[in-house]
Structure formats: C-alpha cells, structure tokens
C-alpha atoms as a printed R data frame, in Angstrom:
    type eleno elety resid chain resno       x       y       z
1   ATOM     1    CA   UNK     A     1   0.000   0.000   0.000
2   ATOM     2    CA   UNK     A     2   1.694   3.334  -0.821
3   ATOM     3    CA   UNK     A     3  -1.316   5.869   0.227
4   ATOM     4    CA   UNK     A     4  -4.374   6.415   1.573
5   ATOM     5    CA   UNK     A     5  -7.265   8.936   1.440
6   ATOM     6    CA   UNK     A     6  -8.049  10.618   4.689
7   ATOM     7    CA   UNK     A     7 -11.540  11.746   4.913
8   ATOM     8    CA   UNK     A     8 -12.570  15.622   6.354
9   ATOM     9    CA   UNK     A     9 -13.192  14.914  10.015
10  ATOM    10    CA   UNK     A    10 -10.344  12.209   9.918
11  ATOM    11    CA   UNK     A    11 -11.630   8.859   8.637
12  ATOM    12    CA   UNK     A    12 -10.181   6.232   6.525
13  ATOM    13    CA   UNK     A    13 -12.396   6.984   2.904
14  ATOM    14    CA   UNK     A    14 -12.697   3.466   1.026
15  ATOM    15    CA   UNK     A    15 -10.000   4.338  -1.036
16  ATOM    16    CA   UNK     A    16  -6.114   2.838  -0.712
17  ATOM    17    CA   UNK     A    17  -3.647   3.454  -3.424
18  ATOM    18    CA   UNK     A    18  -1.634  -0.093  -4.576
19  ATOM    19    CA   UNK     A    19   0.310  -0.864  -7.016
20  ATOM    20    CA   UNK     A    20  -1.249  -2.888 -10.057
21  ATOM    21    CA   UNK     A    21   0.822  -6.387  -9.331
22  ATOM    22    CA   UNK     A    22   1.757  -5.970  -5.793
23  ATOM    23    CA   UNK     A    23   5.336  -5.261  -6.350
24  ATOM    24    CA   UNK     A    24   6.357  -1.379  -5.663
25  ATOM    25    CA   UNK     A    25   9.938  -2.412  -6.536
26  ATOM    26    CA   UNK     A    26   9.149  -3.852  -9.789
27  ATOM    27    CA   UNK     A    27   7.036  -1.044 -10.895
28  ATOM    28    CA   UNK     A    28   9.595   1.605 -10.274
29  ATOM    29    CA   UNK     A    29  12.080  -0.576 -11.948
30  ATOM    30    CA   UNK     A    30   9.576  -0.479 -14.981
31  ATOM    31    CA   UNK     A    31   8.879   2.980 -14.594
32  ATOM    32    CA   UNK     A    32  12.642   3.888 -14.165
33  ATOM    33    CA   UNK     A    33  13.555   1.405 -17.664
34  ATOM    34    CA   UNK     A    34  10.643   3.324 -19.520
35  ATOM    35    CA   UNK     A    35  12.210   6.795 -18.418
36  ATOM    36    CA   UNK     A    36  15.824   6.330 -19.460
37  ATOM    37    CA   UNK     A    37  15.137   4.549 -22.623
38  ATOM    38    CA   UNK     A    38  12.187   7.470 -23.891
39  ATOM    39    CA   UNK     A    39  15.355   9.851 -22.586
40  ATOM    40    CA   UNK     A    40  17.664   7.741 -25.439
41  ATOM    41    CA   UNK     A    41  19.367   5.383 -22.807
42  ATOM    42    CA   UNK     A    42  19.742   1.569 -23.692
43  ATOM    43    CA   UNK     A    43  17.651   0.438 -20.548
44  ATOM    44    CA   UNK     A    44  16.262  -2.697 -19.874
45  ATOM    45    CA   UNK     A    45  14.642  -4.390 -16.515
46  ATOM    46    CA   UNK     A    46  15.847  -7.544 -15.079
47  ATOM    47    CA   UNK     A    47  12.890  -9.844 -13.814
48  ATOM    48    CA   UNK     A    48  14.401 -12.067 -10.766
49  ATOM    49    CA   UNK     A    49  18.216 -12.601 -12.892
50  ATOM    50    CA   UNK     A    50  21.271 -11.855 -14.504
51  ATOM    51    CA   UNK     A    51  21.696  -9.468 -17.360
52  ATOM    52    CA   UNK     A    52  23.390 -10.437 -20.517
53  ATOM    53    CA   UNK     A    53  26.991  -8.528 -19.707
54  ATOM    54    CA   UNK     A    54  25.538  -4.686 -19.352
55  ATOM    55    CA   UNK     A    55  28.080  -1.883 -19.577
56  ATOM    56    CA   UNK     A    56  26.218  -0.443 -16.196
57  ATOM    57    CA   UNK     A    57  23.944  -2.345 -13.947
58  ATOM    58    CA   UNK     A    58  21.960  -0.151 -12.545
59  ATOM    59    CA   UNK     A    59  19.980  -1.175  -8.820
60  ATOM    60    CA   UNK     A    60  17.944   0.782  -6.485
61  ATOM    61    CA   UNK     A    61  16.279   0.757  -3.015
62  ATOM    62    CA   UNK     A    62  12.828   2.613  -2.395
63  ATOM    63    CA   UNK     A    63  13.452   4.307   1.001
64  ATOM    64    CA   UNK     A    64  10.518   6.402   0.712
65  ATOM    65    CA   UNK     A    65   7.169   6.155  -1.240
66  ATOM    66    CA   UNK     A    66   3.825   7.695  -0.653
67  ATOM    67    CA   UNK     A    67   1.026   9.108  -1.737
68  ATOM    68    CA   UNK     A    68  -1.582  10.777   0.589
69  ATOM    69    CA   UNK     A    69  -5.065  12.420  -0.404
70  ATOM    70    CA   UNK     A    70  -6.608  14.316   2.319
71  ATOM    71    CA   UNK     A    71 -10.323  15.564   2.232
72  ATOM    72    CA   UNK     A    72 -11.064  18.939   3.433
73  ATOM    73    CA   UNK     A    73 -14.312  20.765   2.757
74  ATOM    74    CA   UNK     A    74 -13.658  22.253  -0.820
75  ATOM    75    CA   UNK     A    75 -11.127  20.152  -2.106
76  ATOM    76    CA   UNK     A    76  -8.776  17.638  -1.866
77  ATOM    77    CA   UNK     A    77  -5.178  17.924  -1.376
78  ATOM    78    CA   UNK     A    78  -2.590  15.015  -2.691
79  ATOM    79    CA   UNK     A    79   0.582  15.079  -1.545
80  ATOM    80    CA   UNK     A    80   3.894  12.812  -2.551
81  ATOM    81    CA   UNK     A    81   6.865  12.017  -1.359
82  ATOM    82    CA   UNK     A    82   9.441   9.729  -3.137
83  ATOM    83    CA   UNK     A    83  13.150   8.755  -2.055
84  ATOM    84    CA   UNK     A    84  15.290   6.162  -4.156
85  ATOM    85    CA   UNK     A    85  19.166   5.217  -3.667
86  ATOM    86    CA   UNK     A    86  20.466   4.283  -7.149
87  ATOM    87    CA   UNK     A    87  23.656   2.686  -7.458
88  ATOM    88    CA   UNK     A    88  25.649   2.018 -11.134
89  ATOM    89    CA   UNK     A    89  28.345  -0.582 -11.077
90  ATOM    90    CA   UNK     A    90  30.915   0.210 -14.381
91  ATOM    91    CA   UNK     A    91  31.153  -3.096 -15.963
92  ATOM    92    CA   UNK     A    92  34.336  -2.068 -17.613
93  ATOM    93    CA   UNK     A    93  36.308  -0.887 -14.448
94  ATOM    94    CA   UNK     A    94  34.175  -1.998 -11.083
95  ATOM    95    CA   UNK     A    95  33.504   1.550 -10.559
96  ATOM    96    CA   UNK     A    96  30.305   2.714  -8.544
97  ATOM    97    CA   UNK     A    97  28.465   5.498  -8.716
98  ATOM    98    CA   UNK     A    98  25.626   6.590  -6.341
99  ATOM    99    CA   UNK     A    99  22.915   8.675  -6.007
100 ATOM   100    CA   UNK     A   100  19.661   9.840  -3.834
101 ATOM   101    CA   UNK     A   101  16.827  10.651  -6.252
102 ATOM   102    CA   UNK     A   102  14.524  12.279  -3.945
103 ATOM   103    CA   UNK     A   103  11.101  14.420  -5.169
104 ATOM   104    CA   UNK     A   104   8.135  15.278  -3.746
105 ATOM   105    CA   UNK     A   105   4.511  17.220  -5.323
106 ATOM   106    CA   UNK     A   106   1.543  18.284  -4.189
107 ATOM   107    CA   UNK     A   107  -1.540  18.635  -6.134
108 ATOM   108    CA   UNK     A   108  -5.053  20.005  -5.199
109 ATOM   109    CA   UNK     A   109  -8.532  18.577  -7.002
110 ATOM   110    CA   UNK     A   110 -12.191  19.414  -6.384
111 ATOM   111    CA   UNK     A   111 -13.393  16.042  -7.268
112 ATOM   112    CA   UNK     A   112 -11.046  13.230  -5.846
113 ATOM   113    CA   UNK     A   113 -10.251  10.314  -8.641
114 ATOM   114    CA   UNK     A   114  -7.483   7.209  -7.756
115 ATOM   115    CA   UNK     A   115  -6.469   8.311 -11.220
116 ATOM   116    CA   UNK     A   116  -5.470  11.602  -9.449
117 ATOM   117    CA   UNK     A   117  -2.949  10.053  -7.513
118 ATOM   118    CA   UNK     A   118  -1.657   8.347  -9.930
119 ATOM   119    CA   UNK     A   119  -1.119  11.016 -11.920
120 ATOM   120    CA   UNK     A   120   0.865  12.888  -9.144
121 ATOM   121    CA   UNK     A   121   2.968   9.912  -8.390
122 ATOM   122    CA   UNK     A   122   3.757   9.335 -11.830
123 ATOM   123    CA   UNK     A   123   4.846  12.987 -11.991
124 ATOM   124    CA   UNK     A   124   7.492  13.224  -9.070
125 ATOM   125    CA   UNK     A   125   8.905   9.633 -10.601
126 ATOM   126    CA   UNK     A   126   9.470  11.529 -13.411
127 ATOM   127    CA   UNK     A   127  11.222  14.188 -11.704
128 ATOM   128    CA   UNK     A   128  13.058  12.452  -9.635
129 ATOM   129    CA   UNK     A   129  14.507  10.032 -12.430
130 ATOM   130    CA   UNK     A   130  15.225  13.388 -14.429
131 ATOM   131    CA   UNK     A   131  17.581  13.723 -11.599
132 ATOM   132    CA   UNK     A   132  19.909  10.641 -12.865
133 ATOM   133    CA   UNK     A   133  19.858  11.822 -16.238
134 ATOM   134    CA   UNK     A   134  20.724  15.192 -15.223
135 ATOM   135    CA   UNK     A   135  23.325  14.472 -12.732
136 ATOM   136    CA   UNK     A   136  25.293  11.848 -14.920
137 ATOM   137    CA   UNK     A   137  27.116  11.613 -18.029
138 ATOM   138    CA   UNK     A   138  28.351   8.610 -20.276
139 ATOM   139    CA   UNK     A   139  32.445   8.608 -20.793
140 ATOM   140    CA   UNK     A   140  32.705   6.180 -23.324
141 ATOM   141    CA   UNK     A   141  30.562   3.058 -21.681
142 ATOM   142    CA   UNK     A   142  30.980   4.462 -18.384
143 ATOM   143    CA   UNK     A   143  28.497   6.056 -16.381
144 ATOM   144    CA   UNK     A   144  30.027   8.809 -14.255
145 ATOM   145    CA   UNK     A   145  28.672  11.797 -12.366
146 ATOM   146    CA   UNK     A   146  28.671  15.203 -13.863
C-alpha cells in the first residue's frame, strides 16, 4: 500500500492506493527502464536474474514512497513524497556510482479520482529520475557523475 485517502473529520475513505501487481519495486524498476530509454538510454529491466553482460547495472532501493489524499471541505489535497538510492556498477572498471533521487509534489482537485494520484505519483517519478539523467554523463561506456 503506498497511500491512503483521509476523509474531512479524519476517517479512513474506502479508497487505498496499490500498485497494479503488488510489487512497488518492480514497478519503479519499470517505470525507471521506460524513463531512461524514452530519454535515449539503452535500458532494460531484469525480472528475478542476470543481465546479458551490461556496460552499467543499474539497482535501487525505495526508502521512501507515498502518496496521501486528504479531504477537506472544498477540495482535496494530494501530496507525494518519493526517495530512491540508485547505485551504477561500471562493468568495464568496477567503478560505482551513487545517487539519492529524492522528489516530492503536491496537487489540489475538487473532485477526488485514484487516477489523481496516480497522476501525481507518476509525476514526481518523473522528476526524480530526471535527476539521474541530469546528474550523470556517459564517458565512453561508463556512467560517471557530472
């Protein structure tokens, strides 16, 4: 579960926010392989093994992920918060390079949809994996930080 909805005097509204599948890690490993390869990277997501000799392997841990929709009398305010250590191993050298892609949005709606939070979610991933692109460059088939 990665939200809730959090009715005006403080209930629980019938809504929870999950992640089609189950797995959080495995969709932002999707949604991270979708990102860098629309950005021109060579990307591709490893299901549960070994990749066929990649110049970078890239993993990640979700520290943080949420998304929380709160009721009030007008409106409804959506807020989240993402935080995801990245780590690329050079293939060619054994070098490592790390990075915190953090991000974080808040969106207001008069009419609350799941499809709302979704949207919002979807938009600080996006951010926040702009934040690899951004903050690296390739030397060669090495992945270094700018």
């Amino acid at each position: 579960m990665l939200g809730i909805k959090i009715g005006r005097v403080g209930t629980l509204d019938s809504f929870v926010f999950d992640v089609s599948g189950g797995d959080v890690g495995q969709a932002a490993a999707d949604a991270l392989t979708n990102y860098l390869n629309s950005q021109g990277w060579r990307a591709s997501s490893i299901k549960n093994g070994v990749a066929d000799s990649p110049d970078v392997m890239l993993t990640a841990e979700i520290v943080e992920m949420s998304v929380e929709a709160r009721s009030t009398w007008f409106s409804t305010d959506m807020t989240s918060t993402i935080k995801i250590m990245v780590q690329g191993i050079n293939r060619a050298d054994s070098t490592t390079v790390r990075m915190i892609l953090a991000g974080d949005g808040m969106r207001s709606v008069f009419w609350f949809d799941p499809d709302d939070a979704q949207t919002l979610i979807n938009d600080v991933l996006k951010e926040s994996f702009s934040k690899l692109v951004k903050g690296t460059r390739f030397e060669g088939n090495l992945l270094r930080l700018k």
